[in-house]
Amino acid sequence: MGRYPSYNVLNEKKHWDEHTRSIVTSRLEITRTRRFLKRHEEALLRVICSHLVDDHIKERIDFVLSHIDETLSSKIGEGQRHIHVPKGPDLIRLGLKALDQWVKKRHGVRFTDLSDAIQHQSLMDLSKMKTPELPEWRKVPPIDFFKKLLSLTLEAYYSHPDVWSEIGYGGPAYPRGYVRTQLGQLDPWEAQPEP
């Protein structure tokens, strides 16, 4: 439980315009049909994403997985990437496969079968480029895979209304806007720290 246990950003949705309200509330409706992720990739991502955000609430992680699947299946380009880095969908698919093979060589089991502590340590090693030169990592640079996966996870997680409520983020201020803009000042509709 965060510092704002009784705060719910959705109590303010009546102050948002219809378009904003529909976008935010749609984040509570999880898409169950996957267009890109295979079942074993989704299971692996569920564990990884839970570690990356230190949250095991199913609805939130389901939303993160839906976002990742939607992003990876989209025809919209990525903007920019280094020339030696595969495109996003390939980077994630190859990276998940490489991660699973790497930990299996290291620990004798797949990533999802490791203890929480070893899963966490494996992700820490990956983030710090403590992955030995193995054939698994030739097709996908480990640090680029980790950064892409972290980015996809965080952008989804911190756009979920339940997370907004937990961290005290007031959500969209449109069309109402903020009145109190000085440091330390809060508008009446914003979250107030609770004892």
mmCIF file of C-alpha atoms in Angstrom:
data_model
loop_
_atom_site.group_PDB
_atom_site.id
_atom_site.type_symbol
_atom_site.label_atom_id
_atom_site.label_comp_id
_atom_site.label_asym_id
_atom_site.label_seq_id
_atom_site.Cartn_x
_atom_site.Cartn_y
_atom_site.Cartn_z
ATOM 1 C CA MET A 1 0.000 0.000 0.000
ATOM 2 C CA GLY A 2 1.351 3.405 -0.952
ATOM 3 C CA ARG A 3 1.236 6.750 0.793
ATOM 4 C CA TYR A 4 -2.258 7.393 -0.588
ATOM 5 C CA PRO A 5 -4.341 4.339 0.405
ATOM 6 C CA SER A 6 -7.733 6.023 0.034
ATOM 7 C CA TYR A 7 -6.918 7.976 -3.149
ATOM 8 C CA ASN A 8 -8.474 6.813 -6.407
ATOM 9 C CA VAL A 9 -7.670 8.840 -9.514
ATOM 10 C CA LEU A 10 -10.807 7.500 -11.212
ATOM 11 C CA ASN A 11 -12.940 9.486 -8.764
ATOM 12 C CA GLU A 12 -11.885 12.512 -10.838
ATOM 13 C CA LYS A 13 -12.878 11.098 -14.245
ATOM 14 C CA LYS A 14 -16.028 13.235 -14.357
ATOM 15 C CA HIS A 15 -13.706 16.240 -14.763
ATOM 16 C CA TRP A 16 -12.003 14.798 -17.862
ATOM 17 C CA ASP A 17 -13.283 15.229 -21.388
ATOM 18 C CA GLU A 18 -14.884 12.184 -23.029
ATOM 19 C CA HIS A 19 -11.838 11.324 -25.153
ATOM 20 C CA THR A 20 -9.459 11.392 -22.173
ATOM 21 C CA ARG A 21 -11.913 9.434 -20.024
ATOM 22 C CA SER A 22 -12.249 6.707 -22.671
ATOM 23 C CA ILE A 23 -8.464 6.372 -23.043
ATOM 24 C CA VAL A 24 -7.818 6.107 -19.307
ATOM 25 C CA THR A 25 -10.708 3.764 -18.492
ATOM 26 C CA SER A 26 -9.823 1.494 -21.436
ATOM 27 C CA ARG A 27 -6.611 0.680 -19.575
ATOM 28 C CA LEU A 28 -8.716 -1.285 -17.103
ATOM 29 C CA GLU A 29 -9.988 -3.555 -19.901
ATOM 30 C CA ILE A 30 -7.380 -6.191 -20.674
ATOM 31 C CA THR A 31 -7.018 -7.644 -24.169
ATOM 32 C CA ARG A 32 -6.733 -11.413 -23.741
ATOM 33 C CA THR A 33 -6.081 -12.219 -27.402
ATOM 34 C CA ARG A 34 -2.409 -12.050 -28.276
ATOM 35 C CA ARG A 35 -1.293 -11.056 -31.758
ATOM 36 C CA PHE A 36 2.464 -11.387 -31.278
ATOM 37 C CA LEU A 37 3.434 -13.133 -28.059
ATOM 38 C CA LYS A 38 3.419 -16.905 -27.899
ATOM 39 C CA ARG A 39 2.142 -18.568 -24.730
ATOM 40 C CA HIS A 40 5.612 -19.453 -23.386
ATOM 41 C CA GLU A 41 6.882 -15.921 -24.152
ATOM 42 C CA GLU A 42 3.949 -14.430 -22.275
ATOM 43 C CA ALA A 43 4.615 -16.674 -19.257
ATOM 44 C CA LEU A 44 8.276 -15.661 -19.266
ATOM 45 C CA LEU A 45 7.434 -11.974 -19.681
ATOM 46 C CA ARG A 46 4.913 -12.139 -16.828
ATOM 47 C CA VAL A 47 7.689 -13.166 -14.434
ATOM 48 C CA ILE A 48 10.240 -10.701 -15.830
ATOM 49 C CA CYS A 49 7.865 -7.717 -15.851
ATOM 50 C CA SER A 50 6.754 -8.482 -12.284
ATOM 51 C CA HIS A 51 10.399 -8.275 -11.213
ATOM 52 C CA LEU A 52 11.074 -5.102 -13.196
ATOM 53 C CA VAL A 53 8.262 -3.192 -11.465
ATOM 54 C CA ASP A 54 8.326 -5.185 -8.195
ATOM 55 C CA ASP A 55 4.594 -5.792 -8.469
ATOM 56 C CA HIS A 56 2.737 -9.093 -8.727
ATOM 57 C CA ILE A 57 -0.815 -7.754 -9.022
ATOM 58 C CA LYS A 58 -2.250 -9.790 -11.880
ATOM 59 C CA GLU A 59 -4.416 -7.059 -13.445
ATOM 60 C CA ARG A 60 -1.500 -4.643 -13.670
ATOM 61 C CA ILE A 61 0.873 -7.193 -15.185
ATOM 62 C CA ASP A 62 -1.879 -8.336 -17.587
ATOM 63 C CA PHE A 63 -2.125 -4.726 -18.774
ATOM 64 C CA VAL A 64 1.662 -4.524 -19.211
ATOM 65 C CA LEU A 65 1.636 -7.739 -21.258
ATOM 66 C CA SER A 66 -1.236 -6.476 -23.413
ATOM 67 C CA HIS A 67 0.672 -3.255 -24.065
ATOM 68 C CA ILE A 68 3.856 -5.127 -24.986
ATOM 69 C CA ASP A 69 1.938 -7.473 -27.303
ATOM 70 C CA GLU A 70 0.122 -4.574 -28.955
ATOM 71 C CA THR A 71 3.352 -2.598 -29.403
ATOM 72 C CA LEU A 72 5.258 -5.535 -30.881
ATOM 73 C CA SER A 73 2.447 -6.409 -33.299
ATOM 74 C CA SER A 74 1.927 -2.810 -34.430
ATOM 75 C CA LYS A 75 2.859 -1.657 -37.924
ATOM 76 C CA ILE A 76 4.008 1.669 -36.463
ATOM 77 C CA GLY A 77 7.791 2.027 -36.538
ATOM 78 C CA GLU A 78 10.089 2.497 -33.574
ATOM 79 C CA GLY A 79 11.510 5.913 -34.312
ATOM 80 C CA GLN A 80 15.173 5.068 -34.064
ATOM 81 C CA ARG A 81 17.506 2.252 -33.043
ATOM 82 C CA HIS A 82 21.162 1.401 -33.437
ATOM 83 C CA ILE A 83 22.072 -0.315 -36.677
ATOM 84 C CA HIS A 84 23.352 -3.477 -34.922
ATOM 85 C CA VAL A 85 20.129 -3.909 -32.924
ATOM 86 C CA PRO A 86 17.263 -6.010 -34.332
ATOM 87 C CA LYS A 87 13.817 -4.445 -34.749
ATOM 88 C CA GLY A 88 11.715 -4.372 -31.576
ATOM 89 C CA PRO A 89 9.694 -7.548 -32.182
ATOM 90 C CA ASP A 90 12.813 -9.533 -33.112
ATOM 91 C CA LEU A 91 14.798 -7.999 -30.262
ATOM 92 C CA ILE A 92 12.233 -9.108 -27.679
ATOM 93 C CA ARG A 93 11.581 -12.561 -29.161
ATOM 94 C CA LEU A 94 15.279 -13.363 -29.619
ATOM 95 C CA GLY A 95 16.139 -11.794 -26.261
ATOM 96 C CA LEU A 96 13.595 -13.899 -24.374
ATOM 97 C CA LYS A 97 14.929 -17.029 -26.049
ATOM 98 C CA ALA A 98 18.536 -16.070 -25.292
ATOM 99 C CA LEU A 99 17.729 -15.240 -21.660
ATOM 100 C CA ASP A 100 16.023 -18.581 -21.136
ATOM 101 C CA GLN A 101 18.915 -20.489 -22.755
ATOM 102 C CA TRP A 102 21.494 -18.502 -20.768
ATOM 103 C CA VAL A 103 19.902 -19.223 -17.380
ATOM 104 C CA LYS A 104 19.335 -22.864 -18.329
ATOM 105 C CA LYS A 105 23.069 -23.248 -19.021
ATOM 106 C CA ARG A 106 23.849 -21.421 -15.795
ATOM 107 C CA HIS A 107 21.301 -23.039 -13.452
ATOM 108 C CA GLY A 108 19.984 -26.109 -15.260
ATOM 109 C CA VAL A 109 16.373 -24.887 -15.447
ATOM 110 C CA ARG A 110 14.335 -22.343 -17.391
ATOM 111 C CA PHE A 111 13.969 -18.791 -16.072
ATOM 112 C CA THR A 112 10.390 -19.339 -14.872
ATOM 113 C CA ASP A 113 11.528 -22.327 -12.764
ATOM 114 C CA LEU A 114 14.201 -20.373 -10.874
ATOM 115 C CA SER A 115 13.638 -19.040 -7.370
ATOM 116 C CA ASP A 116 12.605 -15.385 -7.120
ATOM 117 C CA ALA A 117 16.051 -14.480 -5.781
ATOM 118 C CA ILE A 118 17.905 -16.103 -8.684
ATOM 119 C CA GLN A 119 15.470 -14.626 -11.213
ATOM 120 C CA HIS A 120 16.125 -11.199 -9.722
ATOM 121 C CA GLN A 121 19.898 -11.710 -9.732
ATOM 122 C CA SER A 122 19.817 -12.921 -13.341
ATOM 123 C CA LEU A 123 17.987 -9.745 -14.389
ATOM 124 C CA MET A 124 20.470 -7.636 -12.410
ATOM 125 C CA ASP A 125 23.336 -9.398 -14.203
ATOM 126 C CA LEU A 126 21.640 -8.799 -17.539
ATOM 127 C CA SER A 127 21.153 -5.095 -16.753
ATOM 128 C CA LYS A 128 24.835 -4.728 -15.836
ATOM 129 C CA MET A 129 26.017 -6.632 -18.916
ATOM 130 C CA LYS A 130 27.337 -9.481 -16.775
ATOM 131 C CA THR A 131 26.412 -11.990 -19.427
ATOM 132 C CA PRO A 132 29.275 -14.060 -20.789
ATOM 133 C CA GLU A 133 29.900 -14.223 -24.508
ATOM 134 C CA LEU A 134 27.565 -17.049 -25.386
ATOM 135 C CA PRO A 135 26.069 -18.031 -28.743
ATOM 136 C CA GLU A 136 22.632 -17.087 -27.363
ATOM 137 C CA TRP A 137 23.606 -13.423 -27.236
ATOM 138 C CA ARG A 138 25.167 -13.179 -30.727
ATOM 139 C CA LYS A 139 21.893 -12.284 -32.434
ATOM 140 C CA VAL A 140 20.734 -9.847 -29.785
ATOM 141 C CA PRO A 141 22.820 -7.442 -27.684
ATOM 142 C CA PRO A 142 21.830 -8.224 -24.055
ATOM 143 C CA ILE A 143 21.847 -4.615 -22.858
ATOM 144 C CA ASP A 144 19.693 -3.445 -25.787
ATOM 145 C CA PHE A 145 17.233 -6.256 -25.081
ATOM 146 C CA PHE A 146 17.101 -5.306 -21.393
ATOM 147 C CA LYS A 147 16.645 -1.584 -22.084
ATOM 148 C CA LYS A 148 13.874 -2.203 -24.622
ATOM 149 C CA LEU A 149 12.046 -4.584 -22.315
ATOM 150 C CA LEU A 150 12.413 -2.216 -19.356
ATOM 151 C CA SER A 151 11.108 0.689 -21.423
ATOM 152 C CA LEU A 152 8.076 -1.249 -22.694
ATOM 153 C CA THR A 153 7.305 -2.458 -19.176
ATOM 154 C CA LEU A 154 7.590 0.913 -17.448
ATOM 155 C CA GLU A 155 5.649 2.892 -20.043
ATOM 156 C CA ALA A 156 2.720 0.508 -19.636
ATOM 157 C CA TYR A 157 2.927 0.073 -15.873
ATOM 158 C CA TYR A 158 3.033 3.782 -15.072
ATOM 159 C CA SER A 159 0.131 4.521 -17.403
ATOM 160 C CA HIS A 160 -2.236 2.278 -15.425
ATOM 161 C CA PRO A 161 -4.799 4.195 -13.310
ATOM 162 C CA ASP A 162 -4.318 1.903 -10.281
ATOM 163 C CA VAL A 163 -0.608 2.717 -10.258
ATOM 164 C CA TRP A 164 -1.415 6.426 -10.591
ATOM 165 C CA SER A 165 -3.598 6.156 -7.495
ATOM 166 C CA GLU A 166 -0.920 4.287 -5.578
ATOM 167 C CA ILE A 167 1.792 6.862 -6.301
ATOM 168 C CA GLY A 168 -0.545 9.829 -5.888
ATOM 169 C CA TYR A 169 -0.524 10.965 -9.504
ATOM 170 C CA GLY A 170 -3.648 12.968 -10.286
ATOM 171 C CA GLY A 171 -3.962 11.791 -13.865
ATOM 172 C CA PRO A 172 -4.941 14.105 -16.703
ATOM 173 C CA ALA A 173 -5.632 17.688 -15.703
ATOM 174 C CA TYR A 174 -7.373 18.417 -18.991
ATOM 175 C CA PRO A 175 -9.603 20.358 -19.399
ATOM 176 C CA ARG A 176 -9.653 21.594 -15.794
ATOM 177 C CA GLY A 177 -5.918 22.380 -15.540
ATOM 178 C CA TYR A 178 -3.769 23.038 -12.504
ATOM 179 C CA VAL A 179 -4.308 26.166 -10.398
ATOM 180 C CA ARG A 180 -1.659 25.750 -7.709
ATOM 181 C CA THR A 181 1.642 25.427 -9.527
ATOM 182 C CA GLN A 182 4.187 26.422 -6.903
ATOM 183 C CA LEU A 183 6.456 23.852 -5.275
ATOM 184 C CA GLY A 184 4.654 22.053 -2.461
ATOM 185 C CA GLN A 185 1.199 23.312 -3.391
ATOM 186 C CA LEU A 186 -1.549 20.877 -4.306
ATOM 187 C CA ASP A 187 -4.905 21.406 -5.937
ATOM 188 C CA PRO A 188 -7.822 20.090 -3.854
ATOM 189 C CA TRP A 189 -8.387 17.199 -6.254
ATOM 190 C CA GLU A 190 -4.785 15.939 -6.019
ATOM 191 C CA ALA A 191 -3.695 13.141 -3.685
ATOM 192 C CA GLN A 192 -2.883 14.177 -0.128
ATOM 193 C CA PRO A 193 -0.304 12.126 1.832
ATOM 194 C CA GLU A 194 -1.976 10.058 4.544
ATOM 195 C CA PRO A 195 -0.494 9.102 7.924
#
